[in-house]
C-alpha positions as MATLAB code, in Angstrom:
seq = 'ELDFLVVIDPGHQKEANLEQEPIGPGAAETKYKVTGGTTGVVTNKPEYVLNLEASLLLQEQLEERGIQVILTRTTDDVDISNKERAEMANSYHADLFVRIHADGSESADTKDSYTASIYQESNEAATFVINHVSPTIELNQSGLFYRSDMSGFNWSEVPVILLEIGFMTNPEDDRNLSDPMYLENLMELVGAGIEAYAQTKQ';
ca = [
     167.285  182.126  154.179;
     167.766  184.703  156.932;
     171.077  186.504  157.124;
     171.537  185.498  160.754;
     174.087  183.385  162.599;
     173.463  181.809  165.976;
     176.269  180.266  168.019;
     174.806  177.741  170.475;
     176.788  176.770  173.555;
     175.713  173.501  175.199;
     176.651  174.366  178.784;
     179.246  172.431  180.782;
     181.259  169.399  179.669;
     182.099  165.887  180.846;
     185.184  166.778  182.874;
     185.131  170.068  184.768;
     188.110  172.402  184.437;
     188.413  174.030  187.844;
     191.257  176.334  186.940;
     190.316  179.982  187.399;
     189.794  182.652  184.757;
     188.761  186.323  185.060;
     184.978  186.817  185.020;
     185.346  189.592  182.433;
     187.915  191.647  180.518;
     190.290  193.278  182.996;
     188.479  191.760  185.996;
     190.333  190.857  189.169;
     187.526  188.512  190.208;
     187.864  184.995  188.828;
     185.762  181.863  188.648;
     186.075  178.271  187.442;
     186.719  177.909  183.723;
     183.898  175.424  183.346;
     182.095  173.004  185.653;
     180.520  169.645  184.911;
     177.029  170.819  185.776;
     174.381  169.055  187.807;
     172.755  165.609  187.496;
     169.074  164.808  187.070;
     167.542  164.112  190.469;
     165.252  161.403  189.025;
     166.938  160.417  185.760;
     170.572  160.635  186.898;
     171.284  162.135  183.487;
     174.305  164.465  183.558;
     173.417  168.035  182.661;
     176.168  168.290  180.045;
     174.444  165.432  178.140;
     171.012  167.085  178.292;
     172.424  170.473  177.256;
     173.944  168.933  174.115;
     170.714  167.044  173.275;
     168.728  170.273  173.597;
     171.308  172.222  171.574;
     171.202  169.736  168.700;
     167.392  169.940  168.649;
     167.592  173.744  168.634;
     170.155  173.633  165.819;
     167.714  171.554  163.760;
     164.854  173.972  164.489;
     166.899  177.029  163.519;
     168.367  175.509  160.360;
     164.841  174.568  159.219;
     164.021  178.273  159.603;
     166.947  179.308  157.412;
     169.195  180.425  160.274;
     172.870  179.467  160.279;
     174.100  177.643  163.365;
     177.513  176.867  164.860;
     177.888  174.844  168.077;
     180.728  175.488  170.518;
     180.855  171.744  171.142;
     179.301  168.667  169.532;
     180.680  166.108  172.003;
     180.872  166.001  175.798;
     184.558  165.189  175.856;
     185.935  168.707  175.383;
     187.793  171.292  177.445;
     186.438  174.715  176.531;
     186.204  177.398  179.199;
     183.259  179.787  179.444;
     185.503  182.629  178.292;
     186.629  180.581  175.280;
     183.021  179.770  174.409;
     182.175  183.480  174.366;
     185.296  184.231  172.330;
     184.136  181.663  169.783;
     180.841  183.532  169.375;
     182.796  186.785  169.049;
     185.159  185.391  166.415;
     182.224  184.276  164.255;
     180.556  187.684  164.789;
     177.422  185.816  165.825;
     174.152  187.703  165.609;
     173.134  185.869  168.770;
     175.007  183.692  171.277;
     172.665  181.198  172.962;
     173.872  179.386  176.076;
     171.920  176.292  177.116;
     171.779  175.179  180.771;
     169.455  173.229  183.047;
     170.718  173.894  186.531;
     170.326  177.484  187.687;
     173.487  176.931  189.681;
     175.240  180.266  189.449;
     174.214  183.135  191.689;
     174.338  186.850  191.018;
     175.513  189.635  193.261;
     177.570  192.066  191.193;
     176.733  194.950  188.888;
     179.126  196.008  186.173;
     179.415  197.433  182.701;
     180.871  194.508  180.746;
     177.639  193.906  178.896;
     176.362  197.479  178.523;
     176.953  197.574  174.766;
     175.033  194.363  174.088;
     172.454  194.686  176.836;
     169.639  196.136  174.737;
     169.766  193.516  171.991;
     170.315  190.639  174.414;
     167.278  191.760  176.378;
     165.232  192.033  173.189;
     166.228  188.520  172.066;
     165.424  187.056  175.495;
     162.024  188.731  175.475;
     161.166  187.279  172.045;
     162.074  183.793  173.263;
     160.099  184.117  176.486;
     157.051  185.448  174.656;
     157.082  182.351  172.446;
     157.704  179.829  175.212;
     155.609  181.117  178.113;
     152.089  180.730  176.630;
     152.732  176.974  176.261;
     155.256  176.081  178.938;
     155.003  177.404  182.452;
     158.182  179.240  183.416;
     159.577  179.466  186.915;
     159.325  183.092  188.062;
     159.102  185.677  185.287;
     161.617  183.850  183.188;
     163.879  186.865  182.804;
     166.891  187.486  185.024;
     169.601  190.107  184.810;
     173.013  189.200  186.066;
     176.589  190.161  185.594;
     178.748  187.555  187.268;
     178.853  185.076  184.398;
     182.003  184.791  182.344;
     180.096  183.532  179.317;
     178.240  186.851  179.230;
     181.004  189.210  180.221;
     183.439  188.054  177.552;
     180.748  188.180  174.887;
     180.865  191.064  172.425;
     177.709  189.870  170.686;
     174.119  189.713  171.989;
     173.850  186.763  174.371;
     171.074  184.916  176.163;
     171.262  182.013  178.565;
     168.363  179.588  178.435;
     167.658  177.717  181.629;
     165.556  175.030  179.983;
     164.556  173.715  183.398;
     166.088  172.636  186.674;
     167.301  169.051  186.758;
     167.258  169.303  190.550;
     163.445  169.547  190.315;
     161.872  166.080  189.822;
     159.105  167.284  187.485;
     161.468  169.359  185.339;
     163.975  166.536  185.272;
     161.375  164.046  184.004;
     160.055  166.512  181.421;
     163.517  167.288  180.073;
     164.157  163.587  179.481;
     160.900  163.295  177.526;
     161.897  163.695  173.843;
     158.543  165.211  172.901;
     158.673  167.780  175.692;
     162.242  168.774  174.821;
     161.538  168.953  171.104;
     158.444  171.074  171.697;
     160.402  173.403  173.983;
     163.205  173.828  171.432;
     160.638  174.446  168.689;
     159.195  177.316  170.739;
     162.682  178.681  171.430;
     163.509  178.398  167.726;
     160.365  180.339  166.811;
     161.310  183.062  169.296;
     164.828  183.346  167.897;
     163.424  183.449  164.355;
     161.079  186.298  165.324;
     164.040  188.211  166.780;
     166.164  187.465  163.684;
     163.439  188.871  161.400;
     163.619  192.225  163.194;
     167.338  192.358  162.366;
     167.025  191.836  158.618;
];
């Protein structure tokens, strides 16, 4: 058993909460607490449903590898803001906070220092995951993006990565993500990447 705790956050939820919250500690800029996410262009599957399916598969993969897992939500019918999700990871002192999305909806245009203290480890974890996934599954672009406008990152005090497991607005991705074998294979690769990162922290 590895001495390693991962908090997985299945992105979005059934009902959006469009109240505003600061994008980071002490920030004047705010954004929605949490949105409902997108919908599959072919499957019509809501993203919040897919994110939870993927998260449960990842939980299984990690627990089989002796890694402890806590999910921020196990149902779709919740009201947990992005800040609160990060605070959950902080309160458990997670070794890694993994956010699961499938929409690529948020855009980046700011630079700041919220994540400076966790940047190195977050980057390292992301690189391990990408190195495990990319030989098997073709990634859009390089697979690695740096951004600072996301509340779920800025409130995090622990290393954090956001996995865009695909884009449900893309017909091919959408179909793949609703294929249980594709999704399971993808989460197995992600799990192996997280395990490799966890082993460097023992």
